[in-house]
Coordinates of C-alpha atoms and ligand atoms in Angstrom, one line a residue:
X1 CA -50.8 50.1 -6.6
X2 CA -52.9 47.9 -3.8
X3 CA -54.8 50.1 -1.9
X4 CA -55.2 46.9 0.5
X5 CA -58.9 47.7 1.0
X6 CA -59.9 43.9 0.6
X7 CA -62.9 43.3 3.0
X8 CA -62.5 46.7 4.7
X9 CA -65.8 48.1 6.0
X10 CA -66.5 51.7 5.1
X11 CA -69.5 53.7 5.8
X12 CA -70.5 56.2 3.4
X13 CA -73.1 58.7 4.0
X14 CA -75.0 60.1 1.1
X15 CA -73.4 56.9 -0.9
X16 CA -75.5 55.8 -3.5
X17 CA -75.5 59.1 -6.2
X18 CA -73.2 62.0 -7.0
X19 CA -70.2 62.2 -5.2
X20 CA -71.0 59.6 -2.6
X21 CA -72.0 56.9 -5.7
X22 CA -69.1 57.5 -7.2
X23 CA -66.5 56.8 -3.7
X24 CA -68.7 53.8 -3.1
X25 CA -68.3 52.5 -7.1
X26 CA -64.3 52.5 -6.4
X27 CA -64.8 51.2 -2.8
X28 CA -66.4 48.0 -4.5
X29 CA -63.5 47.7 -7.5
X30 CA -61.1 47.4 -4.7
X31 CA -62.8 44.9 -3.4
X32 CA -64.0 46.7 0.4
X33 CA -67.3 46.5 1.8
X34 CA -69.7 49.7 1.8
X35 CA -72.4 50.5 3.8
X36 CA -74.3 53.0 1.9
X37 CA -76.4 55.5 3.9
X38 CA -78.8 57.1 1.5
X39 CA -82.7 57.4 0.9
X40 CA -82.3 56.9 -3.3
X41 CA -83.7 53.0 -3.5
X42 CA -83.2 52.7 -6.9
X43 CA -79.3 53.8 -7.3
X44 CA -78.8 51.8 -3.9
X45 CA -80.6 48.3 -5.5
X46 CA -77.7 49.3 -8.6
X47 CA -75.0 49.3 -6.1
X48 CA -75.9 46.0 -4.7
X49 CA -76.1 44.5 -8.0
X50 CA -72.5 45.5 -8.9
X51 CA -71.2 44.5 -5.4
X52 CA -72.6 41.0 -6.0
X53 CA -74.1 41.6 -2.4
X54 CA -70.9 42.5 -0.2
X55 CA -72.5 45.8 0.3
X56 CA -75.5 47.1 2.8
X57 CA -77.6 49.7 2.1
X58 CA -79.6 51.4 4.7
X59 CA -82.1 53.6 2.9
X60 CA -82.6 55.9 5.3
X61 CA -81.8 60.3 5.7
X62 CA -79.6 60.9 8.5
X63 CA -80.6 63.6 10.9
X64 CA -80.3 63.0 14.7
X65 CA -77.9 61.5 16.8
X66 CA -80.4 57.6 17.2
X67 CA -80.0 57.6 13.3
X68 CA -76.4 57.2 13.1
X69 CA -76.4 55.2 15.9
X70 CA -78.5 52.4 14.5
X71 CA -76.4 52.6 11.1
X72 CA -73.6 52.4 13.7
X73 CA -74.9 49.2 15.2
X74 CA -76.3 47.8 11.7
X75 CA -73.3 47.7 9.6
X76 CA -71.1 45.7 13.2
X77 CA -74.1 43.4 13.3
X78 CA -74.1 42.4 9.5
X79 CA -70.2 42.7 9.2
X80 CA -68.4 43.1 12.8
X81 CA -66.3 46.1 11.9
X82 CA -65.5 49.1 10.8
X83 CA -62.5 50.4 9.2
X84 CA -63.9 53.9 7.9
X85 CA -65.8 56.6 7.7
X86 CA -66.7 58.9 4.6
X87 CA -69.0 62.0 5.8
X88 CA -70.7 62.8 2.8
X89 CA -74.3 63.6 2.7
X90 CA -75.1 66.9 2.2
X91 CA -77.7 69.6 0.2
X92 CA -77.2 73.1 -0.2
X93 CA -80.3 74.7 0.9
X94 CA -80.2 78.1 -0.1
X95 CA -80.6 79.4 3.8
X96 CA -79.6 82.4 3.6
X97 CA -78.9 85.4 5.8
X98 CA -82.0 87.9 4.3
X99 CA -83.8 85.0 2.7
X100 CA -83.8 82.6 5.9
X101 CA -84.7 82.3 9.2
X102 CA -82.7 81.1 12.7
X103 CA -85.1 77.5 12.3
X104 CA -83.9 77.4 9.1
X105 CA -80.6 78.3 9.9
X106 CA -80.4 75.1 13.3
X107 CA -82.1 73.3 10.9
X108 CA -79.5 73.6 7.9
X109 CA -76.6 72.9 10.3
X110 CA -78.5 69.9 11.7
X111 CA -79.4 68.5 7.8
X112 CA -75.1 69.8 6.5
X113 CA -73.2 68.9 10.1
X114 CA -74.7 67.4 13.1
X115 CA -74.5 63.9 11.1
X116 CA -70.9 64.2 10.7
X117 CA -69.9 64.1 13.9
X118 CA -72.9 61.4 15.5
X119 CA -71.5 58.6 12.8
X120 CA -67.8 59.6 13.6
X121 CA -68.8 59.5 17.6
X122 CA -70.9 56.0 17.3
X123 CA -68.0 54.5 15.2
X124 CA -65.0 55.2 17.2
X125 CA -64.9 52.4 19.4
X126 CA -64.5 50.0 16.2
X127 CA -62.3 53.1 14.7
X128 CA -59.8 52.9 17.4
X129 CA -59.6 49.1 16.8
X130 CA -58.6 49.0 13.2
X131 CA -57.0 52.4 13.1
X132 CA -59.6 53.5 10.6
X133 CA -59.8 56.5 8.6
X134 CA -61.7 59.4 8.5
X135 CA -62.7 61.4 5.0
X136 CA -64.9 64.5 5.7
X137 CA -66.5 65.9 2.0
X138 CA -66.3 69.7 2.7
X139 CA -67.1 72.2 -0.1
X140 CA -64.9 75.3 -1.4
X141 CA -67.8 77.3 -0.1
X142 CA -66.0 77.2 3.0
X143 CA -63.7 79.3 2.0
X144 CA -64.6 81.4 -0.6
X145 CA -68.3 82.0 0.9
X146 CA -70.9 82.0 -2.0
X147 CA -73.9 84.0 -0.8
X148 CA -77.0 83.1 0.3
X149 CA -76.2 80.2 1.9
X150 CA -75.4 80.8 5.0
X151 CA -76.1 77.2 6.9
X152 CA -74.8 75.0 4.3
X153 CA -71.7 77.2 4.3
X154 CA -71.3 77.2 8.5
X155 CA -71.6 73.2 8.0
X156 CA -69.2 73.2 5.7
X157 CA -66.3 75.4 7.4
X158 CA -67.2 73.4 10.8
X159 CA -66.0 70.2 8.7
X160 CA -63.0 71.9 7.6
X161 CA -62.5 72.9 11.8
X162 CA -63.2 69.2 12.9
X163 CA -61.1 67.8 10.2
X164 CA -58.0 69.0 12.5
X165 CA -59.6 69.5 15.8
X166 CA -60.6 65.0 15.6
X167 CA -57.2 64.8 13.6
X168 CA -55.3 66.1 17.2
X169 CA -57.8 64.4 18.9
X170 CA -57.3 61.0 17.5
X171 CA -53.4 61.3 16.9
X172 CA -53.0 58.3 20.0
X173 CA -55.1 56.0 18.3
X174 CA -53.2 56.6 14.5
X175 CA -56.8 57.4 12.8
X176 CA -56.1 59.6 10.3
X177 CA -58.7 62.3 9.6
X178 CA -58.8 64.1 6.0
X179 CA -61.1 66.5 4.3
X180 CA -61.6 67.6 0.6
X181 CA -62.9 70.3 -0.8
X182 CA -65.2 70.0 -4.3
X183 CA -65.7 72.8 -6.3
X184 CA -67.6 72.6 -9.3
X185 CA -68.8 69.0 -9.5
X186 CA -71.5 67.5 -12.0
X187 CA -73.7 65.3 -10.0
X188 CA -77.5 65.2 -9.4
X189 CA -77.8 67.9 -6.8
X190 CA -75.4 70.4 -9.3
X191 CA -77.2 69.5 -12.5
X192 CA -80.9 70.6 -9.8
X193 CA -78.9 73.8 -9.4
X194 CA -78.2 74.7 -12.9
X195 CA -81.7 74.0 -13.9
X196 CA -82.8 76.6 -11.6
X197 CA -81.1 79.4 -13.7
X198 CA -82.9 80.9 -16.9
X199 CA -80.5 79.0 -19.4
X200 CA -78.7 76.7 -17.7
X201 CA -76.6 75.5 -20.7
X202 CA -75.0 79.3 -20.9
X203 CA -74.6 79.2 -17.2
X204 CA -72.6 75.6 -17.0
X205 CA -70.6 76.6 -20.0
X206 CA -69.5 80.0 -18.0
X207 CA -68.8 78.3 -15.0
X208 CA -66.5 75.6 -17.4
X209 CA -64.8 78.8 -19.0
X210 CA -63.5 79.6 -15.6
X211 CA -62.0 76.3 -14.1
X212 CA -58.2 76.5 -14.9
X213 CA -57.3 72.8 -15.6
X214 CA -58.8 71.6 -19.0
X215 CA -62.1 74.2 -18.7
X216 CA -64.3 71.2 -17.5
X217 CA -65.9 70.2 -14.3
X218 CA -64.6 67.7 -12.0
X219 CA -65.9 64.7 -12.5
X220 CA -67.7 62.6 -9.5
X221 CA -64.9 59.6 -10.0
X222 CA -62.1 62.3 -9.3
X223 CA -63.1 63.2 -5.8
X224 CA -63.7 59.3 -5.2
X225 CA -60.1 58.7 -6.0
X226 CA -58.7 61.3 -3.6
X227 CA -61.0 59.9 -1.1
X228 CA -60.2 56.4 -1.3
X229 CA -56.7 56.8 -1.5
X230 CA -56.6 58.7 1.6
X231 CA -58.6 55.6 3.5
X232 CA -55.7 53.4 2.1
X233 CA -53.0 52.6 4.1
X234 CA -50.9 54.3 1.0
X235 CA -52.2 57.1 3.4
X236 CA -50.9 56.1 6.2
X237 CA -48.4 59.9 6.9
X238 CA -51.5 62.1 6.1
X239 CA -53.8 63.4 8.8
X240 CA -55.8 66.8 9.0
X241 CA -55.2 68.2 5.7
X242 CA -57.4 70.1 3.5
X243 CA -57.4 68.7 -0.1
X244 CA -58.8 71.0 -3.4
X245 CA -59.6 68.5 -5.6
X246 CA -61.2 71.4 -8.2
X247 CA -58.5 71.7 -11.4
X248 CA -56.7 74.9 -9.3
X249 CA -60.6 76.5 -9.2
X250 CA -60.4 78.1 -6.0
X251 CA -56.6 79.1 -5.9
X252 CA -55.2 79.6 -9.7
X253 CA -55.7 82.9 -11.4
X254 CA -58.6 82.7 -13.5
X255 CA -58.2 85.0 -15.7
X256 CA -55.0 82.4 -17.0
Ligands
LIG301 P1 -76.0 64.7 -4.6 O1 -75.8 64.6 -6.0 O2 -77.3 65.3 -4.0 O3 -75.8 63.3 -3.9 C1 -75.9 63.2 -2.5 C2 -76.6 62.0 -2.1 O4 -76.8 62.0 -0.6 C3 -78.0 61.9 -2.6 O5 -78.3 60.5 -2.9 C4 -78.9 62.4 -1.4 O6 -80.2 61.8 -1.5 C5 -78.1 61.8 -0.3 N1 -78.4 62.6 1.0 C6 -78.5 63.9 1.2 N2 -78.7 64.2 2.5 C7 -78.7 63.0 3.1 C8 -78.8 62.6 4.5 N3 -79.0 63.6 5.4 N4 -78.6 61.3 4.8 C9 -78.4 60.4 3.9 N5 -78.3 60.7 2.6 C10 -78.4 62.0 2.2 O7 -74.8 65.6 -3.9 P2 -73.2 65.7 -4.4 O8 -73.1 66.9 -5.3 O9 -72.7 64.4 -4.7 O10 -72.6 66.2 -3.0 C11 -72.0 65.3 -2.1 C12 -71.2 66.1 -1.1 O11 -70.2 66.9 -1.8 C13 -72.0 67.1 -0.2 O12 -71.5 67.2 1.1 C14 -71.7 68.5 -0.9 O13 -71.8 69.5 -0.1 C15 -70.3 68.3 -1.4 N6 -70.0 69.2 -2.5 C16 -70.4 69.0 -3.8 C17 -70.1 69.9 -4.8 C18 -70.5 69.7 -6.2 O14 -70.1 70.5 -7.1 N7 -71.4 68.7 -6.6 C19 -69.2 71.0 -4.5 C20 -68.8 71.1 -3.2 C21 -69.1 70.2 -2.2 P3 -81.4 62.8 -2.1 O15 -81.0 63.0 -3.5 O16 -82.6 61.9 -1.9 O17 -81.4 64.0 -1.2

């Protein structure tokens, strides 16, 4: 199948590890152009490498509106488009209700949210040009709640919200606006959280034991597919849904 993605310019926020490396990785095999918005230097230099250079990287951690507009203005002045956006970035902070604080709370939904819309509002002039694509990285937190988390997990259902409010919203300019929803993903910020548990090996193989399709985790490269097939023209009839991509995790009967 061609994706037709030659040349197109995506921005991906949170793009060089996890998740985010992995959408960026199958961005460059199809031949488009990231912009990679993430602090990690190292993975970012490896990215570069394997895109032979038709890639930027702006090593920097998005948090107020002036950020996303300079990334905004950045990646037209190096390439003089965009086609798409894929909201990313994200860390779940363990604000809680009890253990937390209303700073900590603004502060979480500024780190998990505020981001997602800014890039999305500075990018929608070239957007509506190219009919671009929207992919918003939610979490199955959204909907199943997960405790003690209470900003990451308000971020995360306000994406799911947006996903439909921007895919009404944009309907006159045919940009298409998608979100999916990870469960149990093994990437740098899940293999952090396992560690913190007393045996992390016994926890990861619980967690395994309970995800339906083939007992395993999802692997990064799975969500990347989902993702870049949805800012493919192949596409081109989908607009404000809500993908699982989670082997049945959140809706299947686990006890199967
Ligand atoms: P990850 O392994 O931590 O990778 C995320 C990357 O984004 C890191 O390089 C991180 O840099 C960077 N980043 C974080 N905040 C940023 C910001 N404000 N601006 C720019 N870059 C930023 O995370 P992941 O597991 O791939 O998660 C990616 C997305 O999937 C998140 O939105 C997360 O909520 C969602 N998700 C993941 C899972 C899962 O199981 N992994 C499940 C549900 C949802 P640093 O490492 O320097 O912070």
């Amino acid at each position: 199948m061609n994706l037709h993605l030659q040349d197109k310019v995506i921005l991906i926020s949170g793009g060089a590890k996890g998740i985010g490396g992995a959408i960026t990785r199958g961005l460059i095999e199809e031949g488009a152009i990231p912009v990679i918005i993430d602090p990690s230097e190292k993975e970012g230099n490896e990215l570069i490498a394997l895109a032979k250079g038709k890639v930027l990287h702006l090593p920097w951690r998005l948090f107020s509106a002036a950020d996303c507009q300079k990334v905004i203005e950045e990646a037209i002045r190096c390439f003089g488009r965009i086609d798409g956006v894929v909201n990313n970035a994200g860390v779940n902070d363990g604000v809680g209700l009890e253990h937390g604080s209303p700073e900590a709370f603004a502060n979480s939904i500024a780190n998990n949210l505020h981001h997602y819309y800014s890039l999305v509002h500075f990018a929608l002039p070239e957007l509506k040009k190219n009919k671009g694509s929207i992919v918003n990285i939610s979490s199955k937190t959204a909907v199943t709640g997960q405790g003690g988390t209470s900003g990451y997990v308000a971020a995360k259902g306000a994406q799911l919200a947006l996903t439909r409010e921007w895919a009404v919203e944009l309907l006159p300019y045919q940009i298409r606006v998608n979100a999916i929803l990870p469960a149990e993903v093994y990437t740098p910020m899940y293999e952090s959280w396992i560690q913190s548990f007393a045996n992390p090996e016994e926890k990861l193989a619980e967690i395994s034991k309970r995800i339906p399709l083939g007992k395993r985790m999802t692997k990064p490269e799975e969500i990347a597919s989902m993702a870049i097939f949805l800012l493919s023209e192949k596409a081109a009839h989908i607009t404000g849904q809500h993908l699982y991509v989670d082997g049945g995790y959140t809706h299947l009967d686990r006890s199967l």
